[in-house]
Coordinates of C-alpha atoms in Angstrom, one line a residue:
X1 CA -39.0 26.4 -35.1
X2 CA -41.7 23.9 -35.3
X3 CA -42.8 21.3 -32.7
X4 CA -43.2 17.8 -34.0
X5 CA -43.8 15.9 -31.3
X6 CA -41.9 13.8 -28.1
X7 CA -40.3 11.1 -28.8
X8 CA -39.6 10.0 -25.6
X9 CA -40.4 11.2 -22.2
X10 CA -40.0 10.0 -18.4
X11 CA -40.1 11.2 -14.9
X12 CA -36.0 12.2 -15.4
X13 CA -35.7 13.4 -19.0
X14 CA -37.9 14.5 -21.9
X15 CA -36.8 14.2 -26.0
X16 CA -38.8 16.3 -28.1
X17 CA -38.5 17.0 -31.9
X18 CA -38.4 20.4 -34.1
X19 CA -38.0 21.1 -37.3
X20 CA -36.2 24.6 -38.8
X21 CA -34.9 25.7 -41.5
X22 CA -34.2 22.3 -43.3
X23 CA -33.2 20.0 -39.5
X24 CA -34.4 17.7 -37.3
X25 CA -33.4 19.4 -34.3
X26 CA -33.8 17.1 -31.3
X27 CA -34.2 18.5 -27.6
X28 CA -33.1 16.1 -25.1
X29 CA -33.7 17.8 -21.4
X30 CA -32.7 16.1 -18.0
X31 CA -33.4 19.0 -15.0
X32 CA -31.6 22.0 -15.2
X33 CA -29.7 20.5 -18.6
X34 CA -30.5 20.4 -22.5
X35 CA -28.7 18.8 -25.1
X36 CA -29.5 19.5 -28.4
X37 CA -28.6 17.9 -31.5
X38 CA -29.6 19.2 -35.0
X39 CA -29.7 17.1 -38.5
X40 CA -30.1 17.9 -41.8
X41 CA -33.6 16.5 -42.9
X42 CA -32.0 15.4 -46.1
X43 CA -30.0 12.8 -44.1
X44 CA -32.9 10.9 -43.3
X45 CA -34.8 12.1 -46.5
X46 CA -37.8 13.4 -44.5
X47 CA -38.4 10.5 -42.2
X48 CA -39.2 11.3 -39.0
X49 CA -39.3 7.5 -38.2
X50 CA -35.6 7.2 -38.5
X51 CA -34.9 10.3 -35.8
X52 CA -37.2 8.1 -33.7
X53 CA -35.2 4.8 -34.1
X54 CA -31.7 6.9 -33.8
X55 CA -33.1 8.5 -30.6
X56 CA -34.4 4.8 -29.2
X57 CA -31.0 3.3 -29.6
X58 CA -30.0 2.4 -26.1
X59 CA -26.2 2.7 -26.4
X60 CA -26.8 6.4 -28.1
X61 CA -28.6 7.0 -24.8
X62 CA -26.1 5.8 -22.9
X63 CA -24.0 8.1 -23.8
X64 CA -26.1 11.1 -23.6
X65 CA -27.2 10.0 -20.4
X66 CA -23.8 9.7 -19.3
X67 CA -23.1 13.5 -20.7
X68 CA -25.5 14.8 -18.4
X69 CA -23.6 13.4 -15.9
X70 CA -20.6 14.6 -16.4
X71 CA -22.2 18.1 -17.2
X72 CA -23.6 18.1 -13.5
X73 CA -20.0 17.5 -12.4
X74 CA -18.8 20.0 -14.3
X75 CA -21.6 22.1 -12.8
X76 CA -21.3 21.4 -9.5
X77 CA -17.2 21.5 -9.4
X78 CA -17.4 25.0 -10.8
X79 CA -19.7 25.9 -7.9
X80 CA -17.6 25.0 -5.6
X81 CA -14.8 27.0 -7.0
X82 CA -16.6 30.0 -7.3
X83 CA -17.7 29.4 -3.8
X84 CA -14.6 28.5 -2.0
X85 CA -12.2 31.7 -4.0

C-alpha cells in the first residue's frame, strides 16, 4: 500500500489516502477508531482530485462523523457488559 497524501487533518481526526492494487483506499481515523473506505481507481479514472472533493463533502462527513459516534457507544456499552457479568 502506497501513501498519497492527507486530505484532511485536525486536532480530532485525520483522512489520509493509499493506493493498492487498483483503489483509492481512504483512512479516516478519530482516537482509538478507523474507518476505511476503498474505491476502485477506475471510478474516478485516476483523479485523486475527485477522492478529495468526495472526502470534503460536509454531509458525507456528517455521517462518518456521526459513525464514530455510534461506534464509541457501541464500545463503551460492550464494556460495560463485560464489566458488570
Amino acid at each position: 500500500m502506497r501513501y498519497v497524501g492527507d486530505i484532511s487533518s485536525t486536532d480530532h481526526y485525520k483522512i489520509a489516502l493509499y493506493t493498492w492494487n487498483g483503489k483509492y483506499i481512504v483512512k479516516v481515523e478519530a482516537g482509538l477508531y478507523e474507518q476505511t473506505y476503498k474505491v476502485s481507481e477506475m471510478d474516478f479514472l485516476g483523479d485523486e482530485a475527485d477522492i478529495h472533493k468526495l472526502f470534503s463533502d460536509e454531509a458525507f462527513l456528517k455521517t462518518i462523523f456521526a459513525r464514530f459516534n455510534q461506534m464509541h457507544t457501541d464500545f463503551q456499552e460492550a464494556i460495560e457488559r463485560v464489566e458488570t457479568s
